[in-house]
Structure formats: C-alpha cells, structure tokens
Short mmCIF file of C-alpha atoms in Angstrom, two decimals:
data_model
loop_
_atom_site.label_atom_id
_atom_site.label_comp_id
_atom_site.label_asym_id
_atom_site.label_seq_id
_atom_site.Cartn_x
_atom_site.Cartn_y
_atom_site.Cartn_z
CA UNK A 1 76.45 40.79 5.65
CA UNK A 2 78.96 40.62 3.40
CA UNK A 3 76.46 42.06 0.06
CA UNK A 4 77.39 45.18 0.17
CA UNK A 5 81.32 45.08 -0.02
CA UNK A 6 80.62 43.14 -2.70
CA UNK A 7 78.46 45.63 -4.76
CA UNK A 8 81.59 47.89 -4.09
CA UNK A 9 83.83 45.71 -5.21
CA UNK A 10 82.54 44.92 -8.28
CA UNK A 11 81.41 48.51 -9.17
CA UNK A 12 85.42 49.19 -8.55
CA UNK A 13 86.25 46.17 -10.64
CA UNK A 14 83.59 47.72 -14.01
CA UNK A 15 85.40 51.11 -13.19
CA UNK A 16 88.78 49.34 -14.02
CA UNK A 17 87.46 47.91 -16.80
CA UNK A 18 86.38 51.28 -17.83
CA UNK A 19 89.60 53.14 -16.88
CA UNK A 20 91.69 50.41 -19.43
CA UNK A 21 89.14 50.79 -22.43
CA UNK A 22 90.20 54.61 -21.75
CA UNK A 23 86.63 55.62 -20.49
CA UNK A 24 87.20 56.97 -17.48
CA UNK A 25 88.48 60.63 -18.49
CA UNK A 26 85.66 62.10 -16.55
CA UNK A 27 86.00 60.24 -13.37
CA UNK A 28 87.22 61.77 -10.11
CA UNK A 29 90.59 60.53 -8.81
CA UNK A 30 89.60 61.83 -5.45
CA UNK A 31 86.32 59.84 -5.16
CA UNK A 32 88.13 56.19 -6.09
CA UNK A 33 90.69 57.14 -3.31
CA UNK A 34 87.94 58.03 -0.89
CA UNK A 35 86.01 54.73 -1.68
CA UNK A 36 89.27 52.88 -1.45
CA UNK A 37 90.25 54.42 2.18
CA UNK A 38 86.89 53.35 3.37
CA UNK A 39 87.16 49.85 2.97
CA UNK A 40 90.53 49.75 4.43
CA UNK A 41 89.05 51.27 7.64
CA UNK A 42 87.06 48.38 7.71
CA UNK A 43 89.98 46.39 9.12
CA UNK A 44 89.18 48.54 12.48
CA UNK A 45 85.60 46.82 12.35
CA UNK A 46 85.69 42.95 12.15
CA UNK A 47 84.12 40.94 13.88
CA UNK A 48 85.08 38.94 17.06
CA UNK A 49 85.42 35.53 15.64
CA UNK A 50 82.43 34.50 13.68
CA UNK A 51 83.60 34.83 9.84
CA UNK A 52 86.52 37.00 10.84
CA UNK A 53 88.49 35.41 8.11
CA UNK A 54 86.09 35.95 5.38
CA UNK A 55 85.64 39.42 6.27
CA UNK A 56 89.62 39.92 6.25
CA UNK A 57 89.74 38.60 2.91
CA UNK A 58 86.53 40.48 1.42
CA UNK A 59 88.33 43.54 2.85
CA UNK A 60 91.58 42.77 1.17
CA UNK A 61 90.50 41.88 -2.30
CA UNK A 62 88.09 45.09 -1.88
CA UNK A 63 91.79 46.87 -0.99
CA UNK A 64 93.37 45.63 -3.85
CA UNK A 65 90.77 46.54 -6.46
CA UNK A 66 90.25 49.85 -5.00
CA UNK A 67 94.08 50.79 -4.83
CA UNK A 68 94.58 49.56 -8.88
CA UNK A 69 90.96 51.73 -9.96
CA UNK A 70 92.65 54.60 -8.30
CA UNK A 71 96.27 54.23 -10.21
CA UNK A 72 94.16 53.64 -13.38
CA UNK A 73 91.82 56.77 -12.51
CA UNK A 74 94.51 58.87 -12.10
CA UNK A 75 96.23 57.95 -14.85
CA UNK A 76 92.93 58.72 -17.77
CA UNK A 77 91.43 60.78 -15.90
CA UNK A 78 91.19 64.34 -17.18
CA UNK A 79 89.41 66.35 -14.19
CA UNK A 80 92.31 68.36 -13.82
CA UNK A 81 91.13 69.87 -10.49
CA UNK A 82 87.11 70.41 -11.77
CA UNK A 83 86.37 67.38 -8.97
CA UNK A 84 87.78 69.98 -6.08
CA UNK A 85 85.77 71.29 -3.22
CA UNK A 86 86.69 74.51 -3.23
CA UNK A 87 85.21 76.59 -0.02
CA UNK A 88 86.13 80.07 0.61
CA UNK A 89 90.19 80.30 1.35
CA UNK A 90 90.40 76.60 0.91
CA UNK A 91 91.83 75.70 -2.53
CA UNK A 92 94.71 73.94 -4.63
CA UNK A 93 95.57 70.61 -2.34
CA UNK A 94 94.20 71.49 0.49
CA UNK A 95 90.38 71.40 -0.96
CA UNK A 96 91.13 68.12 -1.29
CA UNK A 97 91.37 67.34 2.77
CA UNK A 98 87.83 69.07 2.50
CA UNK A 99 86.18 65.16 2.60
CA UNK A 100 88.13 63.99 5.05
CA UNK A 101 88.25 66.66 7.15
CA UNK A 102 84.06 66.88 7.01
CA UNK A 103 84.05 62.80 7.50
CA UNK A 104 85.71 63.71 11.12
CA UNK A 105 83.88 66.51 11.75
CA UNK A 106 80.05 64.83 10.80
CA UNK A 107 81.21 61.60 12.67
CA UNK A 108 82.19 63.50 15.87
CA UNK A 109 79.08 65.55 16.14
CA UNK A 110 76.86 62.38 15.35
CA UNK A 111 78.66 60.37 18.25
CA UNK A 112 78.72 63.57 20.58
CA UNK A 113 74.69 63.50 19.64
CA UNK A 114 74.23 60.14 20.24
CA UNK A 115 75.68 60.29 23.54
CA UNK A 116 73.32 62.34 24.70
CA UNK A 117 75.73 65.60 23.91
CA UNK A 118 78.21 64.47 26.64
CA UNK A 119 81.87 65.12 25.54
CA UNK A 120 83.08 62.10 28.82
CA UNK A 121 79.88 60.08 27.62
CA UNK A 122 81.70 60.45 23.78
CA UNK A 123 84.74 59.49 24.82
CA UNK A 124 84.27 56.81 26.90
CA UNK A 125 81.86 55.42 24.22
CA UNK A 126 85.07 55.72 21.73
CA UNK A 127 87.12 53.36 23.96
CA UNK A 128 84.44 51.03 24.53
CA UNK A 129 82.86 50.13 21.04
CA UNK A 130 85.82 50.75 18.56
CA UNK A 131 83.80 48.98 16.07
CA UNK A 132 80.83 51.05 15.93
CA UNK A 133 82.99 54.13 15.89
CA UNK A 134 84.91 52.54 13.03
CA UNK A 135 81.47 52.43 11.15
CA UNK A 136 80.39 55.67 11.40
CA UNK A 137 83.45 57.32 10.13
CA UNK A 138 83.68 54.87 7.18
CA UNK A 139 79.77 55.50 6.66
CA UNK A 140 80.77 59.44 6.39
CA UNK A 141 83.81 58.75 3.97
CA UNK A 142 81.56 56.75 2.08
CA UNK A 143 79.33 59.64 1.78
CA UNK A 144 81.40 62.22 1.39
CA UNK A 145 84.10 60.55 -0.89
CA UNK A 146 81.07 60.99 -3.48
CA UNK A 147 81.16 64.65 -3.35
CA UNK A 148 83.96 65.49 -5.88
CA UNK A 149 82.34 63.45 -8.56
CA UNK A 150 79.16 64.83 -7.98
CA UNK A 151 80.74 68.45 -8.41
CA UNK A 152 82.93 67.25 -11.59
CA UNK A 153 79.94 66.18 -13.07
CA UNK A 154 77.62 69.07 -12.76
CA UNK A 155 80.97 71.60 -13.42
CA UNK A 156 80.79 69.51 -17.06
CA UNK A 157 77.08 69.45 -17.22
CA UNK A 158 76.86 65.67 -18.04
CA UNK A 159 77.51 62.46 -16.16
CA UNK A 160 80.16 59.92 -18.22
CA UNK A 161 78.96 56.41 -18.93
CA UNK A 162 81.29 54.99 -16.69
CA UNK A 163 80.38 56.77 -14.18
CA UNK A 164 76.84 56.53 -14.61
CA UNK A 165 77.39 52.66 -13.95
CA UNK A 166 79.64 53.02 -10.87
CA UNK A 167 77.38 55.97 -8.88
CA UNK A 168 74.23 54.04 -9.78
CA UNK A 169 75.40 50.53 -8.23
CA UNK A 170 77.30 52.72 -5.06
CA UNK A 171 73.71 54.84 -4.69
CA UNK A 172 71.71 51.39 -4.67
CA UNK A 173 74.42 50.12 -2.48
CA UNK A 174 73.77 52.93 0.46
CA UNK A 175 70.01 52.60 0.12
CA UNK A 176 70.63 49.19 0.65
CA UNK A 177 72.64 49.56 3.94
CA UNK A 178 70.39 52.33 5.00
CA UNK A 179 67.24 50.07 4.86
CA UNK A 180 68.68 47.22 5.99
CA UNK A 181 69.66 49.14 9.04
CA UNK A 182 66.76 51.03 9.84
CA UNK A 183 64.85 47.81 9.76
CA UNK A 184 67.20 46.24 12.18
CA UNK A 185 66.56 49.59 14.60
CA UNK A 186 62.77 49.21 14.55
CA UNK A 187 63.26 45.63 15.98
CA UNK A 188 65.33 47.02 18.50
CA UNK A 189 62.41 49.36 18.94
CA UNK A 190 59.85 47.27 19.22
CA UNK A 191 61.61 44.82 21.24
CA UNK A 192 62.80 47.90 23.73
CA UNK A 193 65.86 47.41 23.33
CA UNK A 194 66.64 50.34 20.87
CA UNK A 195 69.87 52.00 21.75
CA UNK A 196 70.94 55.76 20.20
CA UNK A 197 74.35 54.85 19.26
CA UNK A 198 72.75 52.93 16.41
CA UNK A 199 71.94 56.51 14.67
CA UNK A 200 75.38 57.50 14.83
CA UNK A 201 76.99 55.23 11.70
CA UNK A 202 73.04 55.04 10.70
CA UNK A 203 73.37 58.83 9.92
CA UNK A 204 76.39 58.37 8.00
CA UNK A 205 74.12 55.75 5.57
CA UNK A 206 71.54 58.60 5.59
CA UNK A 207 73.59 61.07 4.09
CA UNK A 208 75.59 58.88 1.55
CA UNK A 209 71.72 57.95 0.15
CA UNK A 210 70.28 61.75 0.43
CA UNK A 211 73.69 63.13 -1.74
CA UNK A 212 73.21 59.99 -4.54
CA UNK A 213 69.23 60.08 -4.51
CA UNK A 214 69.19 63.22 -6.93
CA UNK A 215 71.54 61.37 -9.10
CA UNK A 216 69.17 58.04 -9.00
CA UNK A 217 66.00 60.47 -9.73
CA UNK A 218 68.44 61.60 -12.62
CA UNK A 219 68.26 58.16 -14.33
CA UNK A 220 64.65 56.94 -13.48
CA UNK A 221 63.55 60.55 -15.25
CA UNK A 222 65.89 59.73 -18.20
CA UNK A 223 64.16 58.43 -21.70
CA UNK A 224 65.48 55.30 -21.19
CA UNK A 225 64.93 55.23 -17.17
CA UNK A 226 66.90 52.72 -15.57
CA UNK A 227 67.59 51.04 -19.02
CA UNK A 228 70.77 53.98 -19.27
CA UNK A 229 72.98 51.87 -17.04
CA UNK A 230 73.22 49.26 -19.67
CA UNK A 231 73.97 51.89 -22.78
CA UNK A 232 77.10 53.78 -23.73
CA UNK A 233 75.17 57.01 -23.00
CA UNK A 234 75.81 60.14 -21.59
CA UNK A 235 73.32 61.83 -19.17
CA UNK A 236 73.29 65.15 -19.25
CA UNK A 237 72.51 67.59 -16.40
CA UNK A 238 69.65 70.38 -17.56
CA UNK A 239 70.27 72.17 -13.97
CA UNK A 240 70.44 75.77 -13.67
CA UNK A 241 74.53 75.41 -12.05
CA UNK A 242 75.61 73.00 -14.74
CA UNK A 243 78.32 74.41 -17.38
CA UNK A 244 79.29 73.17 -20.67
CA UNK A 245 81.97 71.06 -21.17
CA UNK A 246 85.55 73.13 -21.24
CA UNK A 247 87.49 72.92 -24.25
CA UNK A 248 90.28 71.46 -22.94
CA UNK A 249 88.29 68.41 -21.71
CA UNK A 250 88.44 65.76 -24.00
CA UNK A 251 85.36 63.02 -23.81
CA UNK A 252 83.76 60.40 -25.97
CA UNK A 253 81.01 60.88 -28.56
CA UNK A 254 78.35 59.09 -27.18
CA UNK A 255 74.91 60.06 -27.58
CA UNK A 256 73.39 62.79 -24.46
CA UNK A 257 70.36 61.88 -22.37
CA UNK A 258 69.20 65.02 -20.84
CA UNK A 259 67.26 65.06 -17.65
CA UNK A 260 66.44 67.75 -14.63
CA UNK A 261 67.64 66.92 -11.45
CA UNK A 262 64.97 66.91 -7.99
CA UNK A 263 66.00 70.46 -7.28
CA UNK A 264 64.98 71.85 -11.00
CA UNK A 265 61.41 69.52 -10.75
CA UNK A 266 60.84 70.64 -6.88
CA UNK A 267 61.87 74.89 -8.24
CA UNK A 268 59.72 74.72 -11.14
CA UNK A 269 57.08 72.83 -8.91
CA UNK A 270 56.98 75.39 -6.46
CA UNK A 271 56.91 78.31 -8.96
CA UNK A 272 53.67 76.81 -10.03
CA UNK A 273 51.68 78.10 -6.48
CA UNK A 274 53.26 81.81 -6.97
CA UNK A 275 49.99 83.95 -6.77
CA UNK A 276 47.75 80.15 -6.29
CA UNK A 277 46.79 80.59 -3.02
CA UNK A 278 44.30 77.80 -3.57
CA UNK A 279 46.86 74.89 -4.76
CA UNK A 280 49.11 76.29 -2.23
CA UNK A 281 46.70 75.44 0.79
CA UNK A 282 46.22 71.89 -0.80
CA UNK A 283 49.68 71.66 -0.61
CA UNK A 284 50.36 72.27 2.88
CA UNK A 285 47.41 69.65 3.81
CA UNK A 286 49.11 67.26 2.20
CA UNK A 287 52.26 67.40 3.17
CA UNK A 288 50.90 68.15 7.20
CA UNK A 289 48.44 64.90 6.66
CA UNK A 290 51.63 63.08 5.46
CA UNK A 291 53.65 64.10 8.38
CA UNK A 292 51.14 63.01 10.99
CA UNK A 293 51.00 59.56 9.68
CA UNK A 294 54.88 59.32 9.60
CA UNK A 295 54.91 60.32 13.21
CA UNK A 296 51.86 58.62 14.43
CA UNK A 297 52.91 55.22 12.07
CA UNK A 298 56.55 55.45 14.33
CA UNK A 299 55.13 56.46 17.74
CA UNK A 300 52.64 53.02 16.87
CA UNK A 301 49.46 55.16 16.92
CA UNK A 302 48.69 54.03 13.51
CA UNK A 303 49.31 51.18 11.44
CA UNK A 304 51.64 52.08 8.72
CA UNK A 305 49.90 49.58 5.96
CA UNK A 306 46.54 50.68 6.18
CA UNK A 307 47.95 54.21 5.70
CA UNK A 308 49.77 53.18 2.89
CA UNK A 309 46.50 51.65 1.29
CA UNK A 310 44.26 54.37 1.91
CA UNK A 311 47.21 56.95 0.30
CA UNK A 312 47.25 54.78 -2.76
CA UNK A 313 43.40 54.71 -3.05
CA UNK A 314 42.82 58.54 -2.38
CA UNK A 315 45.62 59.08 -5.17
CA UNK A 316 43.83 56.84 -7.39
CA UNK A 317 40.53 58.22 -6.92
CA UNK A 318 42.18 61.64 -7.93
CA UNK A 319 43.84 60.12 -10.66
CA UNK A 320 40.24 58.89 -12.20
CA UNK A 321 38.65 61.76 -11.35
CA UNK A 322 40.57 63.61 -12.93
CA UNK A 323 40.54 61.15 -16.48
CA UNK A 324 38.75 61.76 -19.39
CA UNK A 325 36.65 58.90 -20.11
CA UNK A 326 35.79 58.17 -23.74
CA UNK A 327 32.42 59.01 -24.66
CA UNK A 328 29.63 56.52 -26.31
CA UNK A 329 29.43 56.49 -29.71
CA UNK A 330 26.17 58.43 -30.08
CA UNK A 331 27.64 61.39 -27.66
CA UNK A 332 30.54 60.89 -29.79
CA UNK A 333 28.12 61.69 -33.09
CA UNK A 334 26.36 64.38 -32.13
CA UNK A 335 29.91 66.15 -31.14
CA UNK A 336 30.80 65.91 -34.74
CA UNK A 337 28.11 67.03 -36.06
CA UNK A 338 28.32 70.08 -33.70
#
C-alpha cells in the first residue's frame, strides 16, 4: 500500500543527495515542487482508521523530504526558465500554472466521464467520495509535474545523471501503480462488481506512465541498458527537437550515452513502408490481429495466455526462419573452392 510513497521518497531523498554534491544543475525546480504538492494532497486521502497513522506519517516524512529537494533544487539548479511550458500567450510565471492548471482540467473531464458525462452526477460524486477525487487529481499532478523536466531535458539534448536516477525510479513507480490498479479493476470485473469511477484516478496513472515510458525506452536502448542508472553518465537525446546545450549552462563532464527516443524508432520505422506496399499490408494484419485479441482477451472471448503463447511461437518461428544456419563442413568446402 504504502510501496509506492516510498519509492518517492527515496528517489527525493538520492535527488538531495545529488542537489548537495552540486549535481543537480539540470534538474527542474518546478517538477520537485509538483512532486512535493502531490504528496501533501495525500492528506485529503487517508484512510478511515485502518493504518491511518502510518499513512500520516509516510505522508509527512514524504512532505519533509520533498519541501528540502525543492529548496536544494532551486538553489543548484541552473534551468533558468528552459523547464517552462510555454503555450501560445502563456509565458514568464504564468507558464508555470500550466501543470496545475492542466491537473484540474484532465481530473475534471475524467470525473465528468466517469460519471457518465453528468455535470449533477459529477458533483454529487465530489461530495460523496472525497478520497477518490483526492486521487485522481494527485494522479494528474503526478503526471504532469513531470512535464517541465521532460522539456528541460530535450531543450538541452541530454538527460543529467541525477536525473536519470530520479525519472527512472518515479517512471517504474507509475507503472507500478498503474498495474497494480488495473489488476485490482479486472477483479472487480470479473467479480461484477466493476465500477467506472475506478478509471477516473486510474487515468491519471495512465498518463504519468505513457509521458515517462519514452524516457524508460531511452535507457533500455542505451549501451549500457538499464546498467546507466548505476553510472555517472549522461544520456543524450538523438531526437530530431533536441538542441545543444546553451553556453550559459554549466554541467558536469561526464561521459554521453546517446540513444533515440520511441518517436525517432516508430518515424524511421514507418519511413521504411514509403512506396512498400507489401510490408505495409503485413503491417496492418498485425497490428488488426493484435487488436482483436486485446478486445476479445477483455470481453473473455479468448484466453489471454494461450494468445500470448501462440504470439511468442509465431515470432519465433519468424525469427528462425529467417536465421542463417551454418552450413556442414563439406557445403562449407565446396563454397571455398567456388
């Protein structure tokens, strides 16, 4: 229950660290705040009596750890605005309301769409459960909190060591929550007793997971894969958006790891079928064969584990297909001699 505050407290607590070995120059202020905020909402969601102490404390010492990272943050830190989201009109301070003010808009609209797009239904579903309500916004500030260090990053075109560590165990973190949820909700499924309020602070998971899986696929593509979390390494970003480093930003001298981000792999990918009408078609079987047994594995048409099985044995069947085997040693001779 209590895991994933945790995780968040102790990627706050390496940040710190981080921030007073002066590493944290290209960390976003605005992010740590976010983070921070979230946790305190949490005081709006505890529980009726089971544990409600240990919660209150979890909360606090999260609190506390969040609100010195930030001080610390702010003080190295040398984003000097690169972490805003600027949109349109909206610059200076008030891009930095842009998180909170799309955390109350998202967790609004996923509340008004769980309640069956009734605005009395909404409201009278606010009154009622004040603790899932409490969740879904802090779900969405989780999520969106992660935004201006996402844009600092790819404004610099590489992704600090420290912050490598802290996005990496927040990103595992969401995925976490996310399945741990969605397992809960098929229960309630099966069982009949699935409700559609759960998908409004589930959404809120979603989206923190969708906006750090790019960053994950990042590290698993890097040459040392997952290994990078444990190295004083840079990773930098080989996407088409991502600048050089400014001259007035002043970093460390570790050594670059440079990777290309799900968006260059899926561009590249699909620039492959221009004029391949063949490829193309297998594409679009594959992905429609896919989507069929998603839906008919959720409806209960078909069981999701022999799907699973039979995917992994067509794809190995490809794979050896598609293998050169080493030829016998006489074959081999006669090649030679050719």
């Amino acid at each position: 229950m209590y895991l994933a505050y945790f995780v968040e407290t102790f990627a706050l607590a390496l940040l710190v660290r981080d921030a007073l070995q002066g590493r944290a120059k290209s960390v976003s202020t605005q992010m740590v705040v976010g983070l921070t905020l979230s946790i305190v909402l949490a005081v709006f969601n505890l529980p009726a009596h089971r544990n409600r102490t240990t919660k209150i404390c979890v909360i606090i010492t999260g609190s506390i750890v969040g609100t010195l990272c930030s001080w610390l943050v702010f003080k190295k830190s040398e984003a000097e605005g690169s972490d805003d989201l600027i949109i349109g009109r909206i610059q200076g301070r008030m891009s930095k309301l842009v998180p909170y003010a799309a955390t109350l808009l998202m967790g609004l609209l996923s509340l008004f769409t769980a309640c069956h797009f009734s605005v009395a239904g909404t409201v009278a579903f606010m009154q009622k459960d004040i603790q899932a309500v409490c969740c879904t916004f802090q779900n969405y500030l989780h999520a969106f909190a992660l935004l201006p260090q996402l844009v600092l990053c790819r404004r610099q075109g590489f992704v600090s060591p420290a912050a490598v560590k802290f996005l990496f165990l927040i990103g595992t973190k969401h995925i976490y929550e996310f399945t741990s949820d969605a397992y809960v909700s098929w229960k309630h499924y099966q069982r009949g007793r699935l409700s559609l309020h759960e998908f409004s602070f589930m959404s809120g998971d979603f989206v923190a997971a969708v906006i750090l899986l790019d960053f994950l696929y990042l590290i698993a593509t890097s040459d040392h894969g997952f290994r990078l979390i444990g190295k004083d390494t840079e990773l930098e970003l080989f996407d088409a958006e991502a600048q050089e480093s400014t001259d007035n930003t002043t970093t460390q001298k570790p050594s670059k790891m440079a990777s290309k981000s799900i968006q260059g792999q899926l561009t590249d990918f699909l620039e492959a079928f221009d004029g391949d009408s063949a490829n193309l078609r297998k594409l679009l079987i594959c992905t429609l064969a896919l989507s069929i047994a998603t839906v008919g594995s959720v409806l209960g048409l078909i069981s999701i584990y022999p799907t699973i099985l039979a995917g992994f044995a067509f794809l190995g069947w490809r794979r050896l297909a598609k293998a050169e085997l080493p030829l016998p040693m006489s074959e081999k001779k006669e090649k030679d001699t050719v």
